[in-house]
Amino acid sequence: DLNGLVNEWNDKTVEITGYSRHEAIGKPLVKTYIVKKHCESVQMVMGNALLGIETSNYELEFRTKSNQIRYLLVNATTRRDADRNIIGVVGVAQDVTEAAKHDREVAAMANELRQLVDTANAPIFGIDLNGLVNEWNFKTAEITGYLKDEAIGKPLVSTFIVKKLRMSVQRVLDNALKGEETSNYELEFRTKSNEIRYLLVNATTRKDPENNIVGVVGVAQDVTEAAKHDREVAAMANELRQ
């Protein structure tokens, strides 16, 4: 009603919350049933509806009688009497608890994967469909000397790859953007201090949940020391041959 007290509580609300109609009627809705962190925003939605400003698809969290949380997607509609005077608010809701839990689990998993990528002991970098860097983990930053903020949004090939390999690296990335992946491709990164780091890269196609190609991820191994050693051996063998 106008004071925020419950005056409507149907059978489905009883089933979801565990509170009978008798227990709910006359209680302050927000203070009694809404989880504390959402009380202020829910009160604002209710206050707006009492002014005639309705809200659609607002997600709120109900605390049940058994102290569980139910996620409801609510349309807060202004209630009027026969003379069009505002007399309260009606909430028509959809129980989206299972979907909300699933979304939170997916978000937690995505966050965990993000941490794994960021802290992996291997350079991991990625590009979007335009060849701009959109992934740059801590190991890549350590190896190249470029911080993530410095790399994100830059064209990978023209900014970080040595000139003589740009065409071939671009070809590898273009192929990955068509779904043709490449394994163990050696490329040369130019670091911030103008040194060369040799990376052995797997260029993997990146796809969205609908299986559309959205970019390329490179998972690399820093083989700089081994590459330098191989070049020294090759140079020595060439010198002996002469």
Tab-separated table of C-alpha atoms in Angstrom:
chain	number	residue	atom	x	y	z
A	1	ASP	CA	0.000	0.000	0.000
A	2	LEU	CA	1.044	3.668	0.250
A	3	ASN	CA	3.039	2.856	3.385
A	4	GLY	CA	4.938	-0.036	1.831
A	5	LEU	CA	2.987	-2.668	3.746
A	6	VAL	CA	2.039	-5.925	2.034
A	7	ASN	CA	-1.624	-6.093	1.021
A	8	GLU	CA	-1.393	-8.669	-1.765
A	9	TRP	CA	0.297	-12.089	-1.516
A	10	ASN	CA	-0.837	-14.810	-3.888
A	11	ASP	CA	-0.417	-18.594	-3.670
A	12	LYS	CA	2.709	-18.630	-5.856
A	13	THR	CA	4.398	-16.030	-3.628
A	14	VAL	CA	3.514	-18.251	-0.646
A	15	GLU	CA	5.061	-21.255	-2.404
A	16	ILE	CA	8.254	-19.418	-3.367
A	17	THR	CA	8.868	-17.593	-0.080
A	18	GLY	CA	7.502	-20.071	2.418
A	19	TYR	CA	5.524	-17.311	4.160
A	20	SER	CA	1.749	-17.754	4.331
A	21	ARG	CA	-0.552	-14.945	3.298
A	22	HIS	CA	-1.502	-14.453	6.934
A	23	GLU	CA	2.189	-14.063	7.900
A	24	ALA	CA	2.902	-11.580	5.112
A	25	ILE	CA	-0.116	-9.240	5.060
A	26	GLY	CA	0.582	-5.984	6.894
A	27	LYS	CA	4.373	-6.485	7.027
A	28	PRO	CA	6.751	-3.904	5.467
A	29	LEU	CA	7.755	-5.568	2.192
A	30	VAL	CA	11.273	-4.211	1.777
A	31	LYS	CA	12.447	-4.472	5.356
A	32	THR	CA	10.976	-7.933	5.917
A	33	TYR	CA	11.609	-9.842	2.703
A	34	ILE	CA	14.299	-8.135	0.620
A	35	VAL	CA	17.981	-8.913	1.245
A	36	LYS	CA	19.719	-6.023	2.957
A	37	LYS	CA	22.069	-5.022	0.130
A	38	HIS	CA	19.096	-4.408	-2.192
A	39	CYS	CA	16.758	-2.669	0.251
A	40	GLU	CA	17.656	0.852	-0.839
A	41	SER	CA	17.317	0.204	-4.587
A	42	VAL	CA	14.068	-1.763	-4.161
A	43	GLN	CA	12.688	1.029	-1.999
A	44	MET	CA	13.537	3.455	-4.799
A	45	VAL	CA	11.688	1.299	-7.371
A	46	MET	CA	8.659	1.112	-5.077
A	47	GLY	CA	8.829	4.840	-4.383
A	48	ASN	CA	8.907	5.579	-8.105
A	49	ALA	CA	5.910	3.324	-8.738
A	50	LEU	CA	4.001	5.234	-6.028
A	51	LEU	CA	4.714	8.346	-8.107
A	52	GLY	CA	3.427	6.652	-11.269
A	53	ILE	CA	6.892	5.784	-12.618
A	54	GLU	CA	6.798	2.051	-13.284
A	55	THR	CA	9.771	-0.300	-13.636
A	56	SER	CA	10.010	-3.445	-15.767
A	57	ASN	CA	12.274	-6.485	-15.404
A	58	TYR	CA	13.895	-5.415	-12.154
A	59	GLU	CA	15.799	-8.267	-10.486
A	60	LEU	CA	15.497	-8.471	-6.737
A	61	GLU	CA	16.423	-11.039	-4.126
A	62	PHE	CA	13.763	-12.349	-1.758
A	63	ARG	CA	14.809	-13.990	1.482
A	64	THR	CA	12.573	-17.009	2.142
A	65	LYS	CA	11.306	-18.311	5.448
A	66	SER	CA	14.025	-20.998	5.354
A	67	ASN	CA	16.620	-18.229	4.851
A	68	GLN	CA	17.307	-19.106	1.213
A	69	ILE	CA	17.547	-16.541	-1.565
A	70	ARG	CA	15.095	-16.498	-4.471
A	71	TYR	CA	15.795	-14.283	-7.468
A	72	LEU	CA	12.695	-12.634	-8.917
A	73	LEU	CA	12.372	-10.583	-12.091
A	74	VAL	CA	9.692	-8.033	-11.245
A	75	ASN	CA	7.483	-5.528	-13.026
A	76	ALA	CA	6.548	-2.867	-10.456
A	77	THR	CA	3.197	-1.477	-11.571
A	78	THR	CA	1.363	1.476	-10.078
A	79	ARG	CA	-1.992	0.481	-8.501
A	80	ARG	CA	-4.884	2.934	-8.776
A	81	ASP	CA	-8.432	3.099	-7.521
A	82	ALA	CA	-11.541	3.751	-9.607
A	83	ASP	CA	-10.832	7.500	-9.531
A	84	ARG	CA	-7.259	6.988	-10.809
A	85	ASN	CA	-5.737	7.830	-7.440
A	86	ILE	CA	-2.522	5.941	-6.668
A	87	ILE	CA	-3.156	3.533	-3.791
A	88	GLY	CA	-0.144	1.251	-3.960
A	89	VAL	CA	2.116	-0.931	-6.096
A	90	VAL	CA	1.618	-4.394	-7.557
A	91	GLY	CA	4.636	-6.541	-8.337
A	92	VAL	CA	4.195	-9.200	-11.028
A	93	ALA	CA	7.235	-11.434	-10.875
A	94	GLN	CA	8.983	-14.331	-12.561
A	95	ASP	CA	11.094	-16.688	-10.469
A	96	VAL	CA	14.494	-16.739	-12.208
A	97	THR	CA	16.433	-18.348	-9.355
A	98	GLU	CA	17.853	-21.259	-11.347
A	99	ALA	CA	18.829	-19.038	-14.281
A	100	ALA	CA	20.391	-16.490	-11.912
A	101	LYS	CA	22.374	-19.193	-10.121
A	102	HIS	CA	23.562	-20.539	-13.478
A	103	ASP	CA	24.597	-17.040	-14.596
A	104	ARG	CA	26.547	-16.536	-11.381
A	105	GLU	CA	28.258	-19.915	-11.739
A	106	VAL	CA	29.245	-19.067	-15.321
A	107	ALA	CA	30.508	-15.652	-14.203
A	108	ALA	CA	32.542	-17.272	-11.404
A	109	MET	CA	33.989	-19.779	-13.872
A	110	ALA	CA	34.823	-17.002	-16.330
A	111	ASN	CA	36.528	-15.069	-13.548
A	112	GLU	CA	38.518	-18.157	-12.575
A	113	LEU	CA	39.567	-18.704	-16.193
A	114	ARG	CA	40.524	-15.034	-16.446
A	115	GLN	CA	42.788	-15.424	-13.395
A	116	LEU	CA	44.329	-18.571	-14.876
A	117	VAL	CA	45.089	-16.740	-18.139
A	118	ASP	CA	46.479	-13.685	-16.363
A	119	THR	CA	48.737	-15.661	-14.019
A	120	ALA	CA	49.750	-18.493	-16.372
A	121	ASN	CA	53.470	-19.168	-16.600
A	122	ALA	CA	53.243	-18.880	-20.386
A	123	PRO	CA	52.769	-15.831	-22.595
A	124	ILE	CA	49.127	-15.595	-23.711
A	125	PHE	CA	47.987	-12.842	-26.034
A	126	GLY	CA	45.031	-12.356	-28.331
A	127	ILE	CA	43.624	-10.239	-31.112
A	128	ASP	CA	40.149	-9.309	-32.314
A	129	LEU	CA	38.842	-9.542	-35.888
A	130	ASN	CA	40.750	-6.375	-36.771
A	131	GLY	CA	44.086	-7.675	-35.512
A	132	LEU	CA	44.053	-5.423	-32.443
A	133	VAL	CA	45.351	-6.778	-29.153
A	134	ASN	CA	42.565	-7.683	-26.713
A	135	GLU	CA	44.419	-10.191	-24.532
A	136	TRP	CA	47.804	-9.678	-22.877
A	137	ASN	CA	48.620	-11.651	-19.764
A	138	PHE	CA	51.206	-10.941	-17.073
A	139	LYS	CA	53.818	-13.246	-18.628
A	140	THR	CA	53.532	-11.489	-21.999
A	141	ALA	CA	53.970	-8.159	-20.230
A	142	GLU	CA	57.034	-9.510	-18.398
A	143	ILE	CA	58.654	-10.853	-21.563
A	144	THR	CA	57.949	-7.878	-23.821
A	145	GLY	CA	58.236	-5.062	-21.279
A	146	TYR	CA	54.900	-3.645	-22.462
A	147	LEU	CA	52.180	-3.397	-19.816
A	148	LYS	CA	48.694	-4.628	-20.642
A	149	ASP	CA	47.407	-1.038	-20.835
A	150	GLU	CA	50.127	-0.218	-23.360
A	151	ALA	CA	49.327	-3.216	-25.559
A	152	ILE	CA	45.526	-3.398	-25.561
A	153	GLY	CA	44.036	-1.898	-28.718
A	154	LYS	CA	47.339	-1.844	-30.615
A	155	PRO	CA	47.754	-3.711	-33.922
A	156	LEU	CA	49.709	-6.810	-32.892
A	157	VAL	CA	51.689	-7.428	-36.065
A	158	SER	CA	52.833	-3.899	-36.951
A	159	THR	CA	53.548	-2.957	-33.318
A	160	PHE	CA	55.241	-5.997	-31.806
A	161	ILE	CA	56.482	-8.329	-34.577
A	162	VAL	CA	59.853	-7.788	-36.259
A	163	LYS	CA	59.469	-6.430	-39.777
A	164	LYS	CA	60.851	-9.425	-41.703
A	165	LEU	CA	58.216	-11.755	-40.202
A	166	ARG	CA	55.168	-9.514	-40.347
A	167	MET	CA	53.797	-10.917	-43.585
A	168	SER	CA	54.065	-14.550	-42.476
A	169	VAL	CA	52.673	-13.825	-38.998
A	170	GLN	CA	49.771	-11.937	-40.561
A	171	ARG	CA	49.096	-14.988	-42.726
A	172	VAL	CA	49.034	-17.257	-39.662
A	173	LEU	CA	46.595	-14.931	-37.888
A	174	ASP	CA	44.396	-14.565	-40.970
A	175	ASN	CA	44.231	-18.344	-41.270
A	176	ALA	CA	43.224	-18.644	-37.599
A	177	LEU	CA	40.487	-16.080	-38.216
A	178	LYS	CA	39.162	-18.524	-40.844
A	179	GLY	CA	39.345	-21.429	-38.403
A	180	GLU	CA	42.666	-22.781	-39.692
A	181	GLU	CA	44.856	-23.028	-36.606
A	182	THR	CA	48.656	-23.222	-36.509
A	183	SER	CA	50.840	-25.009	-33.945
A	184	ASN	CA	54.464	-24.395	-32.967
A	185	TYR	CA	54.994	-21.346	-35.140
A	186	GLU	CA	58.147	-19.445	-34.182
A	187	LEU	CA	57.887	-15.689	-34.231
A	188	GLU	CA	60.066	-12.848	-33.050
A	189	PHE	CA	58.669	-10.252	-30.683
A	190	ARG	CA	60.372	-6.887	-30.383
A	191	THR	CA	60.438	-5.831	-26.736
A	192	LYS	CA	60.074	-2.358	-25.312
A	193	SER	CA	63.839	-2.248	-24.821
A	194	ASN	CA	64.285	-3.158	-28.524
A	195	GLU	CA	65.479	-6.693	-27.829
A	196	ILE	CA	64.214	-9.753	-29.682
A	197	ARG	CA	62.334	-12.556	-27.905
A	198	TYR	CA	61.677	-15.786	-29.756
A	199	LEU	CA	58.271	-17.317	-29.026
A	200	LEU	CA	56.908	-20.680	-30.139
A	201	VAL	CA	53.201	-20.026	-30.601
A	202	ASN	CA	49.995	-21.979	-31.047
A	203	ALA	CA	47.545	-19.689	-32.847
A	204	THR	CA	44.047	-20.801	-31.819
A	205	THR	CA	40.753	-19.556	-33.218
A	206	ARG	CA	38.640	-17.782	-30.579
A	207	LYS	CA	34.860	-18.220	-30.770
A	208	ASP	CA	31.872	-16.788	-28.926
A	209	PRO	CA	29.102	-18.924	-27.341
A	210	GLU	CA	27.291	-19.021	-30.725
A	211	ASN	CA	30.449	-20.462	-32.318
A	212	ASN	CA	31.163	-17.299	-34.297
A	213	ILE	CA	34.855	-16.511	-34.791
A	214	VAL	CA	35.732	-13.396	-32.792
A	215	GLY	CA	39.525	-13.428	-32.787
A	216	VAL	CA	42.697	-15.395	-32.206
A	217	VAL	CA	44.473	-16.443	-29.023
A	218	GLY	CA	48.173	-17.135	-29.028
A	219	VAL	CA	49.535	-19.435	-26.314
A	220	ALA	CA	53.303	-19.262	-26.449
A	221	GLN	CA	56.510	-20.634	-25.057
A	222	ASP	CA	59.523	-18.374	-24.687
A	223	VAL	CA	62.322	-20.200	-26.534
A	224	THR	CA	64.700	-17.252	-26.737
A	225	GLU	CA	67.652	-18.979	-25.071
A	226	ALA	CA	67.218	-22.160	-27.107
A	227	ALA	CA	66.838	-20.146	-30.327
A	228	LYS	CA	69.988	-18.150	-29.576
A	229	HIS	CA	71.873	-21.358	-28.846
A	230	ASP	CA	70.672	-22.958	-32.107
A	231	ARG	CA	71.754	-19.874	-34.061
A	232	GLU	CA	75.180	-19.892	-32.402
A	233	VAL	CA	75.622	-23.588	-33.225
A	234	ALA	CA	74.496	-23.010	-36.808
A	235	ALA	CA	76.899	-20.071	-37.157
A	236	MET	CA	79.759	-22.160	-35.759
A	237	ALA	CA	78.985	-25.044	-38.105
A	238	ASN	CA	78.894	-22.656	-41.059
A	239	GLU	CA	82.212	-21.149	-40.014
A	240	LEU	CA	83.852	-24.595	-39.749
A	241	ARG	CA	82.421	-25.526	-43.156
A	242	GLN	CA	84.167	-22.482	-44.664
